[in-house]
Coordinates of C-alpha atoms and ligand atoms in Angstrom, one line a residue:
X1 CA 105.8 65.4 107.8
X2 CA 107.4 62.0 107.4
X3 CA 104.5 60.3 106.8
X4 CA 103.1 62.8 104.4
X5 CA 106.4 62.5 102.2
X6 CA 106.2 58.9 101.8
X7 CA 102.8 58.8 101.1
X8 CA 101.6 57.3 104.5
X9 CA 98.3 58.4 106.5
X10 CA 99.0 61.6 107.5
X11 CA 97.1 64.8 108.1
X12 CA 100.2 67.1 106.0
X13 CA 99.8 66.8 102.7
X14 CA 103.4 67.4 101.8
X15 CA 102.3 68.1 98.1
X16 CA 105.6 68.2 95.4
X17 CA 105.0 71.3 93.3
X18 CA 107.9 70.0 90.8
X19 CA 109.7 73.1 90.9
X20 CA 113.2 71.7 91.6
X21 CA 115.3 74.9 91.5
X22 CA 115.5 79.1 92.1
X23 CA 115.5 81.7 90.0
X24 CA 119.1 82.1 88.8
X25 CA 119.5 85.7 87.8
X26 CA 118.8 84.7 84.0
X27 CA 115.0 85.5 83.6
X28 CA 114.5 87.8 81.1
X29 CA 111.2 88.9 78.7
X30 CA 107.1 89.2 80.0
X31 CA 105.4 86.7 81.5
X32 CA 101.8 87.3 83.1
X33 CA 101.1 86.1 86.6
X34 CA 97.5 85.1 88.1
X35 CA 96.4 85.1 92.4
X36 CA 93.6 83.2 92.7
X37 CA 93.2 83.0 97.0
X38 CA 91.1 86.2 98.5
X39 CA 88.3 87.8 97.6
X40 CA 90.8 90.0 94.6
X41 CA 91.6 88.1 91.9
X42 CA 94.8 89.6 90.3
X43 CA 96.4 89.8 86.8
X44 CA 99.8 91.1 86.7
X45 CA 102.1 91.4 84.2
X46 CA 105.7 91.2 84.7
X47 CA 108.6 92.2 82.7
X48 CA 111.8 90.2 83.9
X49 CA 115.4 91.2 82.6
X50 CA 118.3 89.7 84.1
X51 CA 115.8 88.4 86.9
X52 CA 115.3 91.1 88.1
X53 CA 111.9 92.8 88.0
X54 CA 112.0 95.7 85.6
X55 CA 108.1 96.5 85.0
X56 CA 105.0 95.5 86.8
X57 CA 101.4 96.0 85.9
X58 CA 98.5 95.0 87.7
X59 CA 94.8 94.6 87.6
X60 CA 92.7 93.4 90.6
X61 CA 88.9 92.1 89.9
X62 CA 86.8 91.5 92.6
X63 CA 85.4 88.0 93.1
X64 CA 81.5 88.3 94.8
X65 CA 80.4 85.8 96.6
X66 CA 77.9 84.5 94.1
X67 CA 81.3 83.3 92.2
X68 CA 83.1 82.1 94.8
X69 CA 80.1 80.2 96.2
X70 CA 78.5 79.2 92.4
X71 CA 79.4 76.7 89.5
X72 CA 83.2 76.2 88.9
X73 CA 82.5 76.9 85.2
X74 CA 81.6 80.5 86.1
X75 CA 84.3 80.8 88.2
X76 CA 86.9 80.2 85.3
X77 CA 85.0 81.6 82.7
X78 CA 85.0 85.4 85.0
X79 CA 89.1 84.1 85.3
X80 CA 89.4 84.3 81.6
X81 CA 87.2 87.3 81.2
X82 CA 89.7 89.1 83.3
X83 CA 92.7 88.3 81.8
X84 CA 91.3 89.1 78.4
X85 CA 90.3 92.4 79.6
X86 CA 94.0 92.8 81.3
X87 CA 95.7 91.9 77.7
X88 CA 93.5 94.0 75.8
X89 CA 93.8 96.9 78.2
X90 CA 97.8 96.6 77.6
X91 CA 97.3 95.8 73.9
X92 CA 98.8 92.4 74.3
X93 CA 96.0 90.5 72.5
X94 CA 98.7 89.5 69.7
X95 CA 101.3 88.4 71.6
X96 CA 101.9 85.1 73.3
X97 CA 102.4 85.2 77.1
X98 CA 104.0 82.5 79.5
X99 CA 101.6 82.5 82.7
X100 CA 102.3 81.0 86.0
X101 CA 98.9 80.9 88.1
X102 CA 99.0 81.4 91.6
X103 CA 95.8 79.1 93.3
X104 CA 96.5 79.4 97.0
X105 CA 94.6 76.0 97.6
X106 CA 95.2 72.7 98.4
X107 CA 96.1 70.3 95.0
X108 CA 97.0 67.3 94.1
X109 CA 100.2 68.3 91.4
X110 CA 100.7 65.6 88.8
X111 CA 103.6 68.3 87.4
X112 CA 104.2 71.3 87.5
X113 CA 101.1 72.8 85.3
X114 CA 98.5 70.2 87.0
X115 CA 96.9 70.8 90.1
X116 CA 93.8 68.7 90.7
X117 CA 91.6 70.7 93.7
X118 CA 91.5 68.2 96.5
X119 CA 88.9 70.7 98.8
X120 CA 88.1 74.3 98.9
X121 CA 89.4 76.6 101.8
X122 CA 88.9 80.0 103.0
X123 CA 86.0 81.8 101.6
X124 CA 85.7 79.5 98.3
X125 CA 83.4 76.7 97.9
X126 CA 82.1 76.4 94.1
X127 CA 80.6 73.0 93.6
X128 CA 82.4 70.4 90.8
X129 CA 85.7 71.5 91.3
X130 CA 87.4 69.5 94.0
X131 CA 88.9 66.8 92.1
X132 CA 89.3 68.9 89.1
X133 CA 92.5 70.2 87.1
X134 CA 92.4 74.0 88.4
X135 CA 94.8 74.3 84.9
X136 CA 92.8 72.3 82.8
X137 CA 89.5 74.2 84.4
X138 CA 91.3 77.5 83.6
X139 CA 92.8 76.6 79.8
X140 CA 89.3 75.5 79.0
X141 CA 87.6 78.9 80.0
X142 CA 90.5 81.1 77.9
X143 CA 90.0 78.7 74.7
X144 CA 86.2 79.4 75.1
X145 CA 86.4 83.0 74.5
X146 CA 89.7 82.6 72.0
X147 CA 90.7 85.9 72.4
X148 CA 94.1 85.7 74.4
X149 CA 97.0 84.2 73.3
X150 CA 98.3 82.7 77.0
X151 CA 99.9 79.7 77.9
X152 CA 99.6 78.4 81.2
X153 CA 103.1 76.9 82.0
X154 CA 102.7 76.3 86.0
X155 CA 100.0 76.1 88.6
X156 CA 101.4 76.8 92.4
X157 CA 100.6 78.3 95.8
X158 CA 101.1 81.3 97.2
X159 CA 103.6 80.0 99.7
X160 CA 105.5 78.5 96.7
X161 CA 105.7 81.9 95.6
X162 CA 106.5 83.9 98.7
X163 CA 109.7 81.3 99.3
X164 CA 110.4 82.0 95.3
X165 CA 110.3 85.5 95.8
X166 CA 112.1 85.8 99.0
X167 CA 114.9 83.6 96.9
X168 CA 115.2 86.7 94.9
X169 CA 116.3 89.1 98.1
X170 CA 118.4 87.0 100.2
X171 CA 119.6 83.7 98.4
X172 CA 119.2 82.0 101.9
X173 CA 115.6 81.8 101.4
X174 CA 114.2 77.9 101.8
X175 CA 111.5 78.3 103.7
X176 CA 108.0 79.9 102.5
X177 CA 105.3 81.2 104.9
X178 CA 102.1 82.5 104.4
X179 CA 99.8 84.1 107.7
X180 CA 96.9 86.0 106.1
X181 CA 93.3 84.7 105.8
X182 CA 94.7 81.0 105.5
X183 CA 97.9 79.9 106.7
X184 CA 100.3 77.5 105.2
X185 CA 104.1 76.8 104.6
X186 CA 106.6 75.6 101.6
X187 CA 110.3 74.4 101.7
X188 CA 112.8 73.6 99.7
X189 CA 113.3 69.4 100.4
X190 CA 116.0 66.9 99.2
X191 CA 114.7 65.3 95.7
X192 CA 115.3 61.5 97.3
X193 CA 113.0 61.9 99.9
X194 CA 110.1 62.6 98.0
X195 CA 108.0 59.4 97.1
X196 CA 105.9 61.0 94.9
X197 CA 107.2 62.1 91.7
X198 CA 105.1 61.4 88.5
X199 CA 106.6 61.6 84.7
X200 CA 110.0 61.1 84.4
X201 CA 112.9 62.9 87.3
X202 CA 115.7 64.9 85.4
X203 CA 118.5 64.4 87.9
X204 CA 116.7 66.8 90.1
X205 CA 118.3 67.2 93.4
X206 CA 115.9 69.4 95.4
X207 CA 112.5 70.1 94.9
X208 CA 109.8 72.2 96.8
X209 CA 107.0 70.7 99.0
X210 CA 103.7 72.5 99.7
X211 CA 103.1 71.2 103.5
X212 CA 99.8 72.2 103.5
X213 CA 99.4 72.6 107.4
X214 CA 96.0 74.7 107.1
X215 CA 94.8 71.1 107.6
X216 CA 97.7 69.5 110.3
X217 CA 95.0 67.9 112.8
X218 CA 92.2 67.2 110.3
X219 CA 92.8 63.4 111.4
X220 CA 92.2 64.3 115.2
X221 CA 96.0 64.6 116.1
X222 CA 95.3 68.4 117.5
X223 CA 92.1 67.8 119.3
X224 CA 94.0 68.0 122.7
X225 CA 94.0 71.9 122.1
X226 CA 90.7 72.3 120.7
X227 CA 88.5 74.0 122.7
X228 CA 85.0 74.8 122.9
X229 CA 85.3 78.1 121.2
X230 CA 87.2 76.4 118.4
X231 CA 84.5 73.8 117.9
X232 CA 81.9 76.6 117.4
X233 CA 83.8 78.8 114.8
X234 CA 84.0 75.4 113.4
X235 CA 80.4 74.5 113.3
X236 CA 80.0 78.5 111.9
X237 CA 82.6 78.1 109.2
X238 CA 81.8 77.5 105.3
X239 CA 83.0 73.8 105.3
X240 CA 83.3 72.2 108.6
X241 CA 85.8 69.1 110.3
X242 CA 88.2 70.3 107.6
X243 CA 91.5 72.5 107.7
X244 CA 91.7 72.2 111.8
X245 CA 95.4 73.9 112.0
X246 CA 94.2 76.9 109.8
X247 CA 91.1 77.5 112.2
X248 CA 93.1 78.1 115.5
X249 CA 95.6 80.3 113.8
X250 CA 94.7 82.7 110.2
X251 CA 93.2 85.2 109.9
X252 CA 90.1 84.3 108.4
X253 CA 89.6 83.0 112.0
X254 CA 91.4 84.7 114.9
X255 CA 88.8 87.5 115.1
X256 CA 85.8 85.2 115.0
X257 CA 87.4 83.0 117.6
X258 CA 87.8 86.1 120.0
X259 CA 84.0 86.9 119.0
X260 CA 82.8 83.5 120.2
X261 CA 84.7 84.1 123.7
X262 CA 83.5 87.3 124.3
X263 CA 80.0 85.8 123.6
X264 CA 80.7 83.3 126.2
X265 CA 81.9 86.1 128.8
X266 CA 78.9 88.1 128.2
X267 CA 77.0 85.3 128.8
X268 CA 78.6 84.5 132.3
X269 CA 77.6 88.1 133.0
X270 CA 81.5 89.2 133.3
X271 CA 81.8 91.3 130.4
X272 CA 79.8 94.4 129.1
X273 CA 77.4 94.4 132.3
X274 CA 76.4 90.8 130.9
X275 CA 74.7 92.4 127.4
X276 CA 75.8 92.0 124.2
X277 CA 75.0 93.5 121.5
X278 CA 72.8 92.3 117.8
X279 CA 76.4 93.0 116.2
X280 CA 78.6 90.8 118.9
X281 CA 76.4 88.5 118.3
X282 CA 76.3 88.4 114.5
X283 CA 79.2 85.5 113.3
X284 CA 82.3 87.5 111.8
X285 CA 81.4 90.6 113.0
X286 CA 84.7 90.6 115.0
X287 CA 87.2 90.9 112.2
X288 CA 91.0 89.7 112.8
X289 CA 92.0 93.2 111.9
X290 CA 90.1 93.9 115.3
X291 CA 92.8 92.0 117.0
X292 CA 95.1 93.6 115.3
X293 CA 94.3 96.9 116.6
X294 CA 93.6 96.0 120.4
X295 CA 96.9 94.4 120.2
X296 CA 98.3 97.6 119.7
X297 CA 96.3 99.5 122.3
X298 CA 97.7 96.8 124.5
X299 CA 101.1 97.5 123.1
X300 CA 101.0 101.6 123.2
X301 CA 98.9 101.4 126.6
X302 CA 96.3 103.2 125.0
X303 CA 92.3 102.3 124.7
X304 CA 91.3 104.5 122.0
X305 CA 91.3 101.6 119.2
X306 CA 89.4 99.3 121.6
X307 CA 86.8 101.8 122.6
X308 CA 86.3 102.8 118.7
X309 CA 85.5 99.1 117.9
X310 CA 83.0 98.8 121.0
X311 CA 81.1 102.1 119.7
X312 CA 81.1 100.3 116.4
X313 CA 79.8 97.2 117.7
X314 CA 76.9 99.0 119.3
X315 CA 78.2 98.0 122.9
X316 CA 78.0 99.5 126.0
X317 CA 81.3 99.1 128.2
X318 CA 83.6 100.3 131.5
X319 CA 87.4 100.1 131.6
X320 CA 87.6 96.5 133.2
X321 CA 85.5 95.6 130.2
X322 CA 88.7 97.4 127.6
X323 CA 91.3 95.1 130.3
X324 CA 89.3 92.1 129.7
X325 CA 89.0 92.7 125.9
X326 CA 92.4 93.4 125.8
X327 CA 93.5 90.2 127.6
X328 CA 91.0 88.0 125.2
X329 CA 92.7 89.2 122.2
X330 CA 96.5 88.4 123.5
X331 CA 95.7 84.9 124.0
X332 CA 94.1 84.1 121.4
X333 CA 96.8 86.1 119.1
X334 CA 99.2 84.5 121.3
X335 CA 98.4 81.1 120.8
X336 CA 98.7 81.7 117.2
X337 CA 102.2 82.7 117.4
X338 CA 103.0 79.6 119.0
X339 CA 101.3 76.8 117.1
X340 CA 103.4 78.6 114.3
X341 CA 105.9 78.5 115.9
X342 CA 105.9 75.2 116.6
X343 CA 105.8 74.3 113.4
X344 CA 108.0 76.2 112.2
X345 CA 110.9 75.6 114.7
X346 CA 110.1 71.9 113.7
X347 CA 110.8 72.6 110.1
X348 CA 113.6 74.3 110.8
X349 CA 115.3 71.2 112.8
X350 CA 114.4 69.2 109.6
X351 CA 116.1 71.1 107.1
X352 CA 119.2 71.4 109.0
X353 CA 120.7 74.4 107.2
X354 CA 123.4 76.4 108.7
X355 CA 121.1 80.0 108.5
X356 CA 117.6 80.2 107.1
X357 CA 115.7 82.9 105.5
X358 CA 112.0 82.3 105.9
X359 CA 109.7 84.3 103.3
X360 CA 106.3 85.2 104.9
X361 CA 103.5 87.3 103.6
X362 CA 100.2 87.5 104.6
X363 CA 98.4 90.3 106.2
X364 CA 98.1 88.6 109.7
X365 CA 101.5 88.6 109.7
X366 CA 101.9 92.1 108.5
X367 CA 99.4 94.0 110.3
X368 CA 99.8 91.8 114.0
X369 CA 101.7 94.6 116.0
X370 CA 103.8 91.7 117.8
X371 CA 103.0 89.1 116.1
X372 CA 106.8 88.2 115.0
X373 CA 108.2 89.2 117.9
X374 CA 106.6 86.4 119.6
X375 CA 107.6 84.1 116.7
X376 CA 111.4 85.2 117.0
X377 CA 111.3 84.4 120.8
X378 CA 109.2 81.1 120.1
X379 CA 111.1 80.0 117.6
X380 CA 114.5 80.9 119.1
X381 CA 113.2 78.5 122.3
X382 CA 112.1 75.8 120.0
X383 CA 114.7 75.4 117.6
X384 CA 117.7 76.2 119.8
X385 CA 121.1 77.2 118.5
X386 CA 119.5 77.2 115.5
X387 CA 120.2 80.5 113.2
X388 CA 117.2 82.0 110.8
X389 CA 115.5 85.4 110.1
X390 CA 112.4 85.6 109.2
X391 CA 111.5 88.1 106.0
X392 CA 108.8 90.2 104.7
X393 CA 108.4 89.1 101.5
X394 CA 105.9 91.1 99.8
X395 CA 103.4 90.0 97.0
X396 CA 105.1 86.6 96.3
X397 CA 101.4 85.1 95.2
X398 CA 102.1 88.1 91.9
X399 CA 105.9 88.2 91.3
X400 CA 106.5 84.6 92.5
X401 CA 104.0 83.4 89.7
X402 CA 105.7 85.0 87.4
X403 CA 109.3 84.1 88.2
X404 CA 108.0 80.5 88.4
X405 CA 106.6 80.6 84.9
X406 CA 110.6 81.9 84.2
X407 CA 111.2 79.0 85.6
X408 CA 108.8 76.3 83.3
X409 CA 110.3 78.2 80.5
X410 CA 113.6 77.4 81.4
X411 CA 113.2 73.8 82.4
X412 CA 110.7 72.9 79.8
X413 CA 113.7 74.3 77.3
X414 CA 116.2 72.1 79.0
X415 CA 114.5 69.1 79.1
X416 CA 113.1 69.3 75.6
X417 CA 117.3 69.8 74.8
X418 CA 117.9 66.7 76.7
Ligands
LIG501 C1 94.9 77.7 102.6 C2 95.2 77.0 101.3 C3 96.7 77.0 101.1 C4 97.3 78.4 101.1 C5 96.9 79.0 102.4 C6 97.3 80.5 102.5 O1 95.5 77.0 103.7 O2 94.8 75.6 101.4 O3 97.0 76.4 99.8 O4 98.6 78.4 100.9 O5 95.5 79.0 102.6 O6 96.7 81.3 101.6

């Protein structure tokens, strides 16, 4: 994390997103909010009074993979088609609407409404964007069609807006934390010890960093864990040798990993009377809500979850099989828990606050039966005598957005003043 601050070789990224400061309570008017990460692309809009959240509409739009695999033009130009069809569902075509834009990938921010795409993650890999302002990309789509009357004020990640939104329920907040299909963290860091800082600093004190850990170990300093299973969902995944960190913890890969062991155990003839079947053998056919659900059999001390998926997977199986199963998906979810953890309790040790909130979302994270358990006892062990909580915040990637655009508003008033 040092390193990536001061702009040394490191594998964190420790991106500034420019936003130096809260919400403070005096949001107020409609701002509309865009989540750019999964496979649902979202418009919300979002009527603020007093900060507080008094209205919320939302749209999602499913994004095929012939978009989220094809040109970047296309890609944008389906962006803008939405939110036109958003504003004129709400007959908002006349009015002009502030617009934060969630884009839950890795950027290069040259302020806070530039975010140049430095790779693709998760399930996303159009060609010509990476190295391209996702802002500029997206401004350029809505002036094509001419038909909205948006202004894109900021560009940030979802973790950005988780610790944003968690801000707004307990003020403690300075930590953001995502665990869904990528993972990835945000906190709230001293403005002096960020090196970079382009255009001109306002007297800010404190800004937030995107870490950007999905790819902690993309320069070989996490290959003493990997392990064989984790180099072949890495030769399966959509863009290999990249985002190491993210690919022995999230969701996107947690399931697949369990797949590729159970492959291996099948093959040593010590699971499912040494057959597998077309589906175990078919790359993601193990889903991470999968672990999920063993977990719980494994918390309830039940089987019927686990047997359900083994008649789904066409497989043919005894109780030892449901034990071994069982024990596959613990470890693995296990593991998870404490590389997080890790991180997290190191975090935690670097900030130095007397009590933490950390905001987390993601639907890992949600639907894990003991996943934060595990990361309350990790944590506590790792970062001793050091006091947090860690909080559901819910849909930061949609409200966060639009508080943040509150937020451009405000500054870009203030600064103009001064
Ligand atoms: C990936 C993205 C990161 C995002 C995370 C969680 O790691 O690179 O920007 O925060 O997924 O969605």
């Amino acid at each position: 994390m040092e390193r990536g601050i001061h702009e040394q070789p490191s594998s964190l990224q420790m991106e500034n997103t420019y936003i130096p400061e809260l919400p403070d309570g005096t949001e107020e008017g409609m701002f509309l909010a865009l989540d750019l990460g999964g496979t649902n692309f979202r418009v919300i809009l979002l009527e603020l009074s007093n900060g507080a959240l008094i209205r919320e509409k939302v749209k999602h739009y499913h994004i095929g993979e012939e978009l989220r695999l094809g040109c970047g033009e296309r890609l944008f130009d389906f962006l803008a088609e939405c939110v036109s069809d958003f504003v004129r569902s709400h007959d908002l075509t006349g009015i002009r609407l502030p617009l934060g834009f969630t884009f839950s990938f890795p950027m290069i921010q040259k302020g806070l409404d530039v975010g140049i795409l430095v790779t693709w993650t998760k399930s996303f890999n159009c060609p010509s964007v990476v190295g391209r302002d996702a802002v500029q990309m997206l401004r350029e789509a809505i002036n094509r069609r001419g038909d909205t009357h948006v202004e894109v004020l900021a560009v940030l990640n979802d973790t950005t807006g988780t610790l944003i939104q968690g801000a707004v329920l307990d003020r403690r907040t300075v930590i953001g934390l995502i665990l869904g299909t990528g993972s990835n963290a945000c906190y709230m860091e001293r403005a002096d010890r960020v090196q970079h800082w382009e255009g001109q600093r306002h007297g800010e004190k404190q800004v937030i960093i995107d870490i950007e850990w999905g790819a902690f170990g993309d320069n070989g300093v996490l290959d003493f864990i990997k392990t064989d299973y984790d180099r072949k969902v890495d030769d399966n995944s959509l863009i290999t040798n990249s985002f190491t960190f993210e690919k022995y913890i999230s969701g996107k890969y947690l399931g697949e990993i369990v797949r590729v062991i159970l492959v291996k155990l099948v093959e040593d003839c010590v699971l499912f009377g040494g057959t597998a079947s077309d589906m175990l053998l078919t790359s993601g056919a193990f889903t991470t809500s999968f672990v999920s659900l063993v977990e719980q059999d494994t918390v309830d001390d039940s089987c019927d979850s686990t047997s359900e998926i083994f008649d789904k997977l066409g497989l043919s199986y005894d109780p030892d099989d449901i034990t071994i199963v069982k024990y596959v998906c613990e470890t693995v979810s296990n593991r998870a828990a404490l590389l997080v953890s890790i991180c997290t309790a190191t975090l935690l040790e670097r900030l130095d606050c007397p009590d933490t909130t950390i905001a987390v979302d993601g639907s890992l994270y949600k639907y894990h039966p003991r996943l934060k358990s595990w990361m309350n006892k990790y944590i506590r062990l790792l970062a001793p005598g050091k006091k947090f909580r860690l909080l559901l915040a819910e849909d930061g990637s949609g409200k966060g957005a639009g508080l943040v655009a509150a937020i451009a508003l405000r500054l870009k008033q203030r600064f103009s003043d001064t």
